[in-house]
């Protein structure tokens, strides 16, 4: 039986993150882009299963890039949606706790983390992601950027918070000014979700 993935529930309405992220962007991003990654991942998995059944190693190897790209797109976006919440429901607010303590220990302050991660997100060449991740071996938080849809796991880190800097995430609203989008998105970051990921995987 071939593994089959589905688009996860969004958990909120497309317009809930306005004015930071428009309903139009959310609709397209979720129903078109993320759905596209899911569809193409499932297709690649079917092709892989066929190649595996035929013991076609060359085809199995050839499918790795499609699996990585579309699988990464699915994994990354599935985390991204949960990392966001409206300002009215607490977006942008990090309460005192173990995550706050780890951020202060690693970066000095939340503002310092935001500044460093924002700078790296804006500087990503082409398409990609900026991530706050956990280095379990070193027991510390790290900021890392990934190209295209490469998942953070390829860097050896556990993903906690991702900022999507593909143009489809912001262009309809922010045009080519990525920096404005990155500056604004911190107002709708669901730090409670980030802390839950931290406590489950890193503490």
PDB file of N, CA, C and O in Angstrom, residues 20-88:
ATOM      1  N   UNK A  20      -2.078  41.509   8.291  1.00  0.00           N
ATOM      2  CA  UNK A  20      -0.679  41.097   8.100  1.00  0.00           C
ATOM      3  C   UNK A  20      -0.540  40.208   6.872  1.00  0.00           C
ATOM      4  O   UNK A  20       0.343  40.407   6.041  1.00  0.00           O
ATOM      5  N   UNK A  21      -1.413  39.216   6.762  1.00  0.00           N
ATOM      6  CA  UNK A  21      -1.434  38.342   5.586  1.00  0.00           C
ATOM      7  C   UNK A  21      -2.860  38.317   5.065  1.00  0.00           C
ATOM      8  O   UNK A  21      -3.787  37.946   5.791  1.00  0.00           O
ATOM      9  N   UNK A  22      -3.055  38.714   3.829  1.00  0.00           N
ATOM     10  CA  UNK A  22      -4.399  38.842   3.271  1.00  0.00           C
ATOM     11  C   UNK A  22      -5.067  37.492   3.061  1.00  0.00           C
ATOM     12  O   UNK A  22      -4.406  36.461   2.901  1.00  0.00           O
ATOM     13  N   UNK A  23      -6.397  37.509   3.033  1.00  0.00           N
ATOM     14  CA  UNK A  23      -7.172  36.298   2.786  1.00  0.00           C
ATOM     15  C   UNK A  23      -6.851  35.723   1.407  1.00  0.00           C
ATOM     16  O   UNK A  23      -6.817  34.504   1.231  1.00  0.00           O
ATOM     17  N   UNK A  24      -6.606  36.597   0.440  1.00  0.00           N
ATOM     18  CA  UNK A  24      -6.290  36.133  -0.914  1.00  0.00           C
ATOM     19  C   UNK A  24      -4.985  35.336  -0.936  1.00  0.00           C
ATOM     20  O   UNK A  24      -4.913  34.259  -1.545  1.00  0.00           O
ATOM     21  N   UNK A  25      -3.979  35.842  -0.247  1.00  0.00           N
ATOM     22  CA  UNK A  25      -2.704  35.126  -0.175  1.00  0.00           C
ATOM     23  C   UNK A  25      -2.891  33.790   0.540  1.00  0.00           C
ATOM     24  O   UNK A  25      -2.413  32.752   0.073  1.00  0.00           O
ATOM     25  N   UNK A  26      -3.588  33.814   1.672  1.00  0.00           N
ATOM     26  CA  UNK A  26      -3.784  32.585   2.431  1.00  0.00           C
ATOM     27  C   UNK A  26      -4.516  31.535   1.606  1.00  0.00           C
ATOM     28  O   UNK A  26      -4.160  30.353   1.624  1.00  0.00           O
ATOM     29  N   UNK A  27      -5.539  31.954   0.900  1.00  0.00           N
ATOM     30  CA  UNK A  27      -6.318  31.036   0.064  1.00  0.00           C
ATOM     31  C   UNK A  27      -5.443  30.388  -0.999  1.00  0.00           C
ATOM     32  O   UNK A  27      -5.415  29.160  -1.149  1.00  0.00           O
ATOM     33  N   UNK A  28      -4.720  31.203  -1.734  1.00  0.00           N
ATOM     34  CA  UNK A  28      -3.852  30.686  -2.796  1.00  0.00           C
ATOM     35  C   UNK A  28      -2.711  29.840  -2.233  1.00  0.00           C
ATOM     36  O   UNK A  28      -2.384  28.782  -2.763  1.00  0.00           O
ATOM     37  N   UNK A  29      -2.128  30.310  -1.165  1.00  0.00           N
ATOM     38  CA  UNK A  29      -0.971  29.634  -0.572  1.00  0.00           C
ATOM     39  C   UNK A  29      -1.362  28.231  -0.084  1.00  0.00           C
ATOM     40  O   UNK A  29      -0.647  27.250  -0.318  1.00  0.00           O
ATOM     41  N   UNK A  30      -2.507  28.177   0.578  1.00  0.00           N
ATOM     42  CA  UNK A  30      -2.958  26.916   1.173  1.00  0.00           C
ATOM     43  C   UNK A  30      -3.592  25.977   0.141  1.00  0.00           C
ATOM     44  O   UNK A  30      -3.212  24.802   0.049  1.00  0.00           O
ATOM     45  N   UNK A  31      -4.551  26.483  -0.629  1.00  0.00           N
ATOM     46  CA  UNK A  31      -5.323  25.603  -1.521  1.00  0.00           C
ATOM     47  C   UNK A  31      -4.622  25.299  -2.840  1.00  0.00           C
ATOM     48  O   UNK A  31      -4.943  24.296  -3.488  1.00  0.00           O
ATOM     49  N   UNK A  32      -3.694  26.135  -3.238  1.00  0.00           N
ATOM     50  CA  UNK A  32      -2.997  25.922  -4.513  1.00  0.00           C
ATOM     51  C   UNK A  32      -1.561  25.426  -4.307  1.00  0.00           C
ATOM     52  O   UNK A  32      -1.180  24.362  -4.786  1.00  0.00           O
ATOM     53  N   UNK A  33      -0.782  26.204  -3.578  1.00  0.00           N
ATOM     54  CA  UNK A  33       0.631  25.857  -3.423  1.00  0.00           C
ATOM     55  C   UNK A  33       0.827  24.626  -2.533  1.00  0.00           C
ATOM     56  O   UNK A  33       1.471  23.653  -2.950  1.00  0.00           O
ATOM     57  N   UNK A  34       0.280  24.670  -1.316  1.00  0.00           N
ATOM     58  CA  UNK A  34       0.460  23.519  -0.437  1.00  0.00           C
ATOM     59  C   UNK A  34      -0.225  22.286  -1.016  1.00  0.00           C
ATOM     60  O   UNK A  34       0.338  21.196  -1.002  1.00  0.00           O
ATOM     61  N   UNK A  35      -1.425  22.474  -1.553  1.00  0.00           N
ATOM     62  CA  UNK A  35      -2.108  21.338  -2.166  1.00  0.00           C
ATOM     63  C   UNK A  35      -1.295  20.764  -3.314  1.00  0.00           C
ATOM     64  O   UNK A  35      -1.250  19.548  -3.524  1.00  0.00           O
ATOM     65  N   UNK A  36      -0.614  21.630  -4.050  1.00  0.00           N
ATOM     66  CA  UNK A  36       0.232  21.179  -5.152  1.00  0.00           C
ATOM     67  C   UNK A  36       1.379  20.306  -4.665  1.00  0.00           C
ATOM     68  O   UNK A  36       1.703  19.290  -5.292  1.00  0.00           O
ATOM     69  N   UNK A  37       1.985  20.695  -3.548  1.00  0.00           N
ATOM     70  CA  UNK A  37       3.061  19.875  -2.988  1.00  0.00           C
ATOM     71  C   UNK A  37       2.534  18.509  -2.561  1.00  0.00           C
ATOM     72  O   UNK A  37       3.190  17.484  -2.777  1.00  0.00           O
ATOM     73  N   UNK A  38       1.362  18.489  -1.960  1.00  0.00           N
ATOM     74  CA  UNK A  38       0.760  17.230  -1.520  1.00  0.00           C
ATOM     75  C   UNK A  38       0.469  16.333  -2.722  1.00  0.00           C
ATOM     76  O   UNK A  38       0.797  15.136  -2.720  1.00  0.00           O
ATOM     77  N   UNK A  39      -0.135  16.905  -3.748  1.00  0.00           N
ATOM     78  CA  UNK A  39      -0.469  16.130  -4.954  1.00  0.00           C
ATOM     79  C   UNK A  39       0.777  15.545  -5.599  1.00  0.00           C
ATOM     80  O   UNK A  39       0.806  14.361  -5.980  1.00  0.00           O
ATOM     81  N   UNK A  40       1.798  16.376  -5.730  1.00  0.00           N
ATOM     82  CA  UNK A  40       3.025  15.927  -6.395  1.00  0.00           C
ATOM     83  C   UNK A  40       3.822  14.950  -5.528  1.00  0.00           C
ATOM     84  O   UNK A  40       4.504  14.067  -6.051  1.00  0.00           O
ATOM     85  N   UNK A  41       3.730  15.097  -4.220  1.00  0.00           N
ATOM     86  CA  UNK A  41       4.368  14.141  -3.313  1.00  0.00           C
ATOM     87  C   UNK A  41       3.725  12.770  -3.468  1.00  0.00           C
ATOM     88  O   UNK A  41       4.413  11.752  -3.581  1.00  0.00           O
ATOM     89  N   UNK A  42       2.393  12.746  -3.480  1.00  0.00           N
ATOM     90  CA  UNK A  42       1.683  11.473  -3.633  1.00  0.00           C
ATOM     91  C   UNK A  42       1.993  10.813  -4.979  1.00  0.00           C
ATOM     92  O   UNK A  42       2.163   9.596  -5.060  1.00  0.00           O
ATOM     93  N   UNK A  43       2.079  11.630  -6.014  1.00  0.00           N
ATOM     94  CA  UNK A  43       2.418  11.106  -7.340  1.00  0.00           C
ATOM     95  C   UNK A  43       3.819  10.507  -7.345  1.00  0.00           C
ATOM     96  O   UNK A  43       4.046   9.405  -7.882  1.00  0.00           O
ATOM     97  N   UNK A  44       4.772  11.221  -6.738  1.00  0.00           N
ATOM     98  CA  UNK A  44       6.148  10.732  -6.683  1.00  0.00           C
ATOM     99  C   UNK A  44       6.249   9.447  -5.863  1.00  0.00           C
ATOM    100  O   UNK A  44       7.019   8.541  -6.201  1.00  0.00           O
ATOM    101  N   UNK A  45       5.459   9.359  -4.794  1.00  0.00           N
ATOM    102  CA  UNK A  45       5.468   8.151  -3.966  1.00  0.00           C
ATOM    103  C   UNK A  45       4.914   6.948  -4.740  1.00  0.00           C
ATOM    104  O   UNK A  45       5.415   5.828  -4.602  1.00  0.00           O
ATOM    105  N   UNK A  46       3.885   7.183  -5.541  1.00  0.00           N
ATOM    106  CA  UNK A  46       3.330   6.109  -6.371  1.00  0.00           C
ATOM    107  C   UNK A  46       4.373   5.631  -7.387  1.00  0.00           C
ATOM    108  O   UNK A  46       4.556   4.424  -7.599  1.00  0.00           O
ATOM    109  N   UNK A  47       5.050   6.589  -8.003  1.00  0.00           N
ATOM    110  CA  UNK A  47       6.079   6.240  -8.986  1.00  0.00           C
ATOM    111  C   UNK A  47       7.242   5.514  -8.320  1.00  0.00           C
ATOM    112  O   UNK A  47       7.816   4.587  -8.899  1.00  0.00           O
ATOM    113  N   UNK A  48       7.554   5.937  -7.098  1.00  0.00           N
ATOM    114  CA  UNK A  48       8.641   5.282  -6.369  1.00  0.00           C
ATOM    115  C   UNK A  48       8.279   3.835  -6.042  1.00  0.00           C
ATOM    116  O   UNK A  48       9.111   2.934  -6.170  1.00  0.00           O
ATOM    117  N   UNK A  49       7.025   3.630  -5.613  1.00  0.00           N
ATOM    118  CA  UNK A  49       6.570   2.277  -5.288  1.00  0.00           C
ATOM    119  C   UNK A  49       6.629   1.369  -6.517  1.00  0.00           C
ATOM    120  O   UNK A  49       7.014   0.197  -6.430  1.00  0.00           O
ATOM    121  N   UNK A  50       6.259   1.928  -7.664  1.00  0.00           N
ATOM    122  CA  UNK A  50       6.322   1.157  -8.907  1.00  0.00           C
ATOM    123  C   UNK A  50       7.765   0.802  -9.251  1.00  0.00           C
ATOM    124  O   UNK A  50       8.073  -0.328  -9.635  1.00  0.00           O
ATOM    125  N   UNK A  51       8.652   1.781  -9.110  1.00  0.00           N
ATOM    126  CA  UNK A  51      10.066   1.543  -9.406  1.00  0.00           C
ATOM    127  C   UNK A  51      10.658   0.541  -8.429  1.00  0.00           C
ATOM    128  O   UNK A  51      11.461  -0.326  -8.806  1.00  0.00           O
ATOM    129  N   UNK A  52      10.251   0.631  -7.168  1.00  0.00           N
ATOM    130  CA  UNK A  52      10.748  -0.296  -6.147  1.00  0.00           C
ATOM    131  C   UNK A  52      10.287  -1.718  -6.457  1.00  0.00           C
ATOM    132  O   UNK A  52      11.059  -2.680  -6.316  1.00  0.00           O
ATOM    133  N   UNK A  53       9.018  -1.837  -6.884  1.00  0.00           N
ATOM    134  CA  UNK A  53       8.490  -3.161  -7.218  1.00  0.00           C
ATOM    135  C   UNK A  53       9.242  -3.790  -8.388  1.00  0.00           C
ATOM    136  O   UNK A  53       9.422  -5.009  -8.459  1.00  0.00           O
ATOM    137  N   UNK A  54       9.690  -2.929  -9.302  1.00  0.00           N
ATOM    138  CA  UNK A  54      10.431  -3.397 -10.481  1.00  0.00           C
ATOM    139  C   UNK A  54      11.936  -3.494 -10.212  1.00  0.00           C
ATOM    140  O   UNK A  54      12.701  -3.872 -11.102  1.00  0.00           O
ATOM    141  N   UNK A  55      12.325  -3.117  -8.993  1.00  0.00           N
ATOM    142  CA  UNK A  55      13.742  -3.065  -8.619  1.00  0.00           C
ATOM    143  C   UNK A  55      14.541  -2.182  -9.566  1.00  0.00           C
ATOM    144  O   UNK A  55      15.683  -2.468  -9.924  1.00  0.00           O
ATOM    145  N   UNK A  56      13.885  -1.075  -9.965  1.00  0.00           N
ATOM    146  CA  UNK A  56      14.495  -0.102 -10.872  1.00  0.00           C
ATOM    147  C   UNK A  56      15.220   0.949 -10.038  1.00  0.00           C
ATOM    148  O   UNK A  56      14.680   2.015  -9.716  1.00  0.00           O
ATOM    149  N   UNK A  57      16.433   0.636  -9.673  1.00  0.00           N
ATOM    150  CA  UNK A  57      17.198   1.518  -8.779  1.00  0.00           C
ATOM    151  C   UNK A  57      17.435   2.885  -9.404  1.00  0.00           C
ATOM    152  O   UNK A  57      17.366   3.918  -8.720  1.00  0.00           O
ATOM    153  N   UNK A  58      17.702   2.930 -10.689  1.00  0.00           N
ATOM    154  CA  UNK A  58      17.955   4.211 -11.365  1.00  0.00           C
ATOM    155  C   UNK A  58      16.751   5.139 -11.239  1.00  0.00           C
ATOM    156  O   UNK A  58      16.896   6.339 -10.972  1.00  0.00           O
ATOM    157  N   UNK A  59      15.551   4.586 -11.437  1.00  0.00           N
ATOM    158  CA  UNK A  59      14.342   5.398 -11.309  1.00  0.00           C
ATOM    159  C   UNK A  59      14.095   5.798  -9.855  1.00  0.00           C
ATOM    160  O   UNK A  59      13.659   6.920  -9.580  1.00  0.00           O
ATOM    161  N   UNK A  60      14.398   4.916  -8.933  1.00  0.00           N
ATOM    162  CA  UNK A  60      14.252   5.244  -7.516  1.00  0.00           C
ATOM    163  C   UNK A  60      15.152   6.419  -7.133  1.00  0.00           C
ATOM    164  O   UNK A  60      14.749   7.320  -6.396  1.00  0.00           O
ATOM    165  N   UNK A  61      16.353   6.397  -7.667  1.00  0.00           N
ATOM    166  CA  UNK A  61      17.285   7.501  -7.406  1.00  0.00           C
ATOM    167  C   UNK A  61      16.802   8.778  -8.074  1.00  0.00           C
ATOM    168  O   UNK A  61      16.847   9.863  -7.490  1.00  0.00           O
ATOM    169  N   UNK A  62      16.297   8.656  -9.293  1.00  0.00           N
ATOM    170  CA  UNK A  62      15.832   9.830 -10.041  1.00  0.00           C
ATOM    171  C   UNK A  62      14.664  10.528  -9.350  1.00  0.00           C
ATOM    172  O   UNK A  62      14.480  11.743  -9.495  1.00  0.00           O
ATOM    173  N   UNK A  63      13.882   9.785  -8.588  1.00  0.00           N
ATOM    174  CA  UNK A  63      12.710  10.352  -7.923  1.00  0.00           C
ATOM    175  C   UNK A  63      13.034  11.051  -6.606  1.00  0.00           C
ATOM    176  O   UNK A  63      12.176  11.706  -6.014  1.00  0.00           O
ATOM    177  N   UNK A  64      14.275  10.935  -6.147  1.00  0.00           N
ATOM    178  CA  UNK A  64      14.639  11.515  -4.859  1.00  0.00           C
ATOM    179  C   UNK A  64      14.435  13.029  -4.817  1.00  0.00           C
ATOM    180  O   UNK A  64      13.986  13.579  -3.802  1.00  0.00           O
ATOM    181  N   UNK A  65      14.756  13.714  -5.912  1.00  0.00           N
ATOM    182  CA  UNK A  65      14.616  15.176  -5.908  1.00  0.00           C
ATOM    183  C   UNK A  65      13.154  15.588  -5.792  1.00  0.00           C
ATOM    184  O   UNK A  65      12.821  16.551  -5.079  1.00  0.00           O
ATOM    185  N   UNK A  66      12.260  14.861  -6.474  1.00  0.00           N
ATOM    186  CA  UNK A  66      10.828  15.179  -6.394  1.00  0.00           C
ATOM    187  C   UNK A  66      10.286  14.890  -5.004  1.00  0.00           C
ATOM    188  O   UNK A  66       9.463  15.652  -4.466  1.00  0.00           O
ATOM    189  N   UNK A  67      10.754  13.814  -4.405  1.00  0.00           N
ATOM    190  CA  UNK A  67      10.322  13.474  -3.050  1.00  0.00           C
ATOM    191  C   UNK A  67      10.809  14.521  -2.046  1.00  0.00           C
ATOM    192  O   UNK A  67      10.058  14.945  -1.153  1.00  0.00           O
ATOM    193  N   UNK A  68      12.053  14.954  -2.201  1.00  0.00           N
ATOM    194  CA  UNK A  68      12.615  15.949  -1.291  1.00  0.00           C
ATOM    195  C   UNK A  68      11.909  17.291  -1.441  1.00  0.00           C
ATOM    196  O   UNK A  68      11.535  17.924  -0.440  1.00  0.00           O
ATOM    197  N   UNK A  69      11.684  17.721  -2.679  1.00  0.00           N
ATOM    198  CA  UNK A  69      11.086  19.030  -2.924  1.00  0.00           C
ATOM    199  C   UNK A  69       9.633  19.066  -2.460  1.00  0.00           C
ATOM    200  O   UNK A  69       9.220  19.945  -1.698  1.00  0.00           O
ATOM    201  N   UNK A  70       8.841  18.111  -2.903  1.00  0.00           N
ATOM    202  CA  UNK A  70       7.417  18.114  -2.569  1.00  0.00           C
ATOM    203  C   UNK A  70       7.152  17.650  -1.147  1.00  0.00           C
ATOM    204  O   UNK A  70       6.267  18.178  -0.468  1.00  0.00           O
ATOM    205  N   UNK A  71       7.949  16.679  -0.680  1.00  0.00           N
ATOM    206  CA  UNK A  71       7.833  16.263   0.713  1.00  0.00           C
ATOM    207  C   UNK A  71       8.217  17.390   1.653  1.00  0.00           C
ATOM    208  O   UNK A  71       7.554  17.642   2.660  1.00  0.00           O
ATOM    209  N   UNK A  72       9.285  18.094   1.300  1.00  0.00           N
ATOM    210  CA  UNK A  72       9.700  19.245   2.097  1.00  0.00           C
ATOM    211  C   UNK A  72       8.657  20.341   2.087  1.00  0.00           C
ATOM    212  O   UNK A  72       8.373  20.965   3.113  1.00  0.00           O
ATOM    213  N   UNK A  73       8.066  20.586   0.910  1.00  0.00           N
ATOM    214  CA  UNK A  73       7.018  21.594   0.814  1.00  0.00           C
ATOM    215  C   UNK A  73       5.841  21.272   1.711  1.00  0.00           C
ATOM    216  O   UNK A  73       5.263  22.158   2.355  1.00  0.00           O
ATOM    217  N   UNK A  74       5.490  19.999   1.763  1.00  0.00           N
ATOM    218  CA  UNK A  74       4.380  19.576   2.627  1.00  0.00           C
ATOM    219  C   UNK A  74       4.745  19.707   4.101  1.00  0.00           C
ATOM    220  O   UNK A  74       3.976  20.269   4.896  1.00  0.00           O
ATOM    221  N   UNK A  75       5.907  19.223   4.479  1.00  0.00           N
ATOM    222  CA  UNK A  75       6.353  19.300   5.870  1.00  0.00           C
ATOM    223  C   UNK A  75       6.477  20.752   6.325  1.00  0.00           C
ATOM    224  O   UNK A  75       5.974  21.134   7.392  1.00  0.00           O
ATOM    225  N   UNK A  76       7.134  21.573   5.514  1.00  0.00           N
ATOM    226  CA  UNK A  76       7.372  22.972   5.884  1.00  0.00           C
ATOM    227  C   UNK A  76       6.074  23.745   6.073  1.00  0.00           C
ATOM    228  O   UNK A  76       5.902  24.471   7.054  1.00  0.00           O
ATOM    229  N   UNK A  77       5.158  23.592   5.119  1.00  0.00           N
ATOM    230  CA  UNK A  77       3.904  24.339   5.213  1.00  0.00           C
ATOM    231  C   UNK A  77       3.020  23.828   6.339  1.00  0.00           C
ATOM    232  O   UNK A  77       2.305  24.616   6.980  1.00  0.00           O
ATOM    233  N   UNK A  78       3.062  22.530   6.605  1.00  0.00           N
ATOM    234  CA  UNK A  78       2.264  21.974   7.701  1.00  0.00           C
ATOM    235  C   UNK A  78       2.682  22.582   9.040  1.00  0.00           C
ATOM    236  O   UNK A  78       1.846  22.795   9.925  1.00  0.00           O
ATOM    237  N   UNK A  79       3.964  22.876   9.185  1.00  0.00           N
ATOM    238  CA  UNK A  79       4.456  23.547  10.389  1.00  0.00           C
ATOM    239  C   UNK A  79       4.106  25.030  10.352  1.00  0.00           C
ATOM    240  O   UNK A  79       3.639  25.610  11.339  1.00  0.00           O
ATOM    241  N   UNK A  80       4.297  25.649   9.192  1.00  0.00           N
ATOM    242  CA  UNK A  80       4.094  27.089   9.019  1.00  0.00           C
ATOM    243  C   UNK A  80       2.687  27.516   9.431  1.00  0.00           C
ATOM    244  O   UNK A  80       2.511  28.514  10.137  1.00  0.00           O
ATOM    245  N   UNK A  81       1.665  26.777   8.992  1.00  0.00           N
ATOM    246  CA  UNK A  81       0.287  27.169   9.317  1.00  0.00           C
ATOM    247  C   UNK A  81       0.062  27.193  10.827  1.00  0.00           C
ATOM    248  O   UNK A  81      -0.650  28.054  11.342  1.00  0.00           O
ATOM    249  N   UNK A  82       0.649  26.240  11.536  1.00  0.00           N
ATOM    250  CA  UNK A  82       0.450  26.191  12.991  1.00  0.00           C
ATOM    251  C   UNK A  82       1.283  27.248  13.707  1.00  0.00           C
ATOM    252  O   UNK A  82       0.991  27.588  14.853  1.00  0.00           O
ATOM    253  N   UNK A  83       2.294  27.775  13.045  1.00  0.00           N
ATOM    254  CA  UNK A  83       3.138  28.827  13.619  1.00  0.00           C
ATOM    255  C   UNK A  83       2.470  30.196  13.581  1.00  0.00           C
ATOM    256  O   UNK A  83       3.029  31.172  14.085  1.00  0.00           O
ATOM    257  N   UNK A  84       1.286  30.281  12.966  1.00  0.00           N
ATOM    258  CA  UNK A  84       0.613  31.567  12.786  1.00  0.00           C
ATOM    259  C   UNK A  84      -0.706  31.621  13.539  1.00  0.00           C
ATOM    260  O   UNK A  84      -1.421  30.627  13.634  1.00  0.00           O
ATOM    261  N   UNK A  85      -1.026  32.800  14.061  1.00  0.00           N
ATOM    262  CA  UNK A  85      -2.294  33.024  14.756  1.00  0.00           C
ATOM    263  C   UNK A  85      -2.583  34.522  14.727  1.00  0.00           C
ATOM    264  O   UNK A  85      -1.658  35.338  14.667  1.00  0.00           O
ATOM    265  N   UNK A  86      -3.840  34.883  14.760  1.00  0.00           N
ATOM    266  CA  UNK A  86      -4.200  36.299  14.677  1.00  0.00           C
ATOM    267  C   UNK A  86      -3.695  37.066  15.901  1.00  0.00           C
ATOM    268  O   UNK A  86      -3.498  36.492  16.981  1.00  0.00           O
ATOM    269  N   UNK A  87      -3.525  38.371  15.710  1.00  0.00           N
ATOM    270  CA  UNK A  87      -3.101  39.220  16.825  1.00  0.00           C
ATOM    271  C   UNK A  87      -4.119  39.180  17.961  1.00  0.00           C
ATOM    272  O   UNK A  87      -3.765  39.202  19.141  1.00  0.00           O
ATOM    273  N   UNK A  88      -5.409  39.116  17.591  1.00  0.00           N
ATOM    274  CA  UNK A  88      -6.474  39.106  18.593  1.00  0.00           C
ATOM    275  C   UNK A  88      -6.402  37.866  19.483  1.00  0.00           C
ATOM    276  O   UNK A  88      -6.864  37.890  20.626  1.00  0.00           O
TER     277      UNK A  88
END
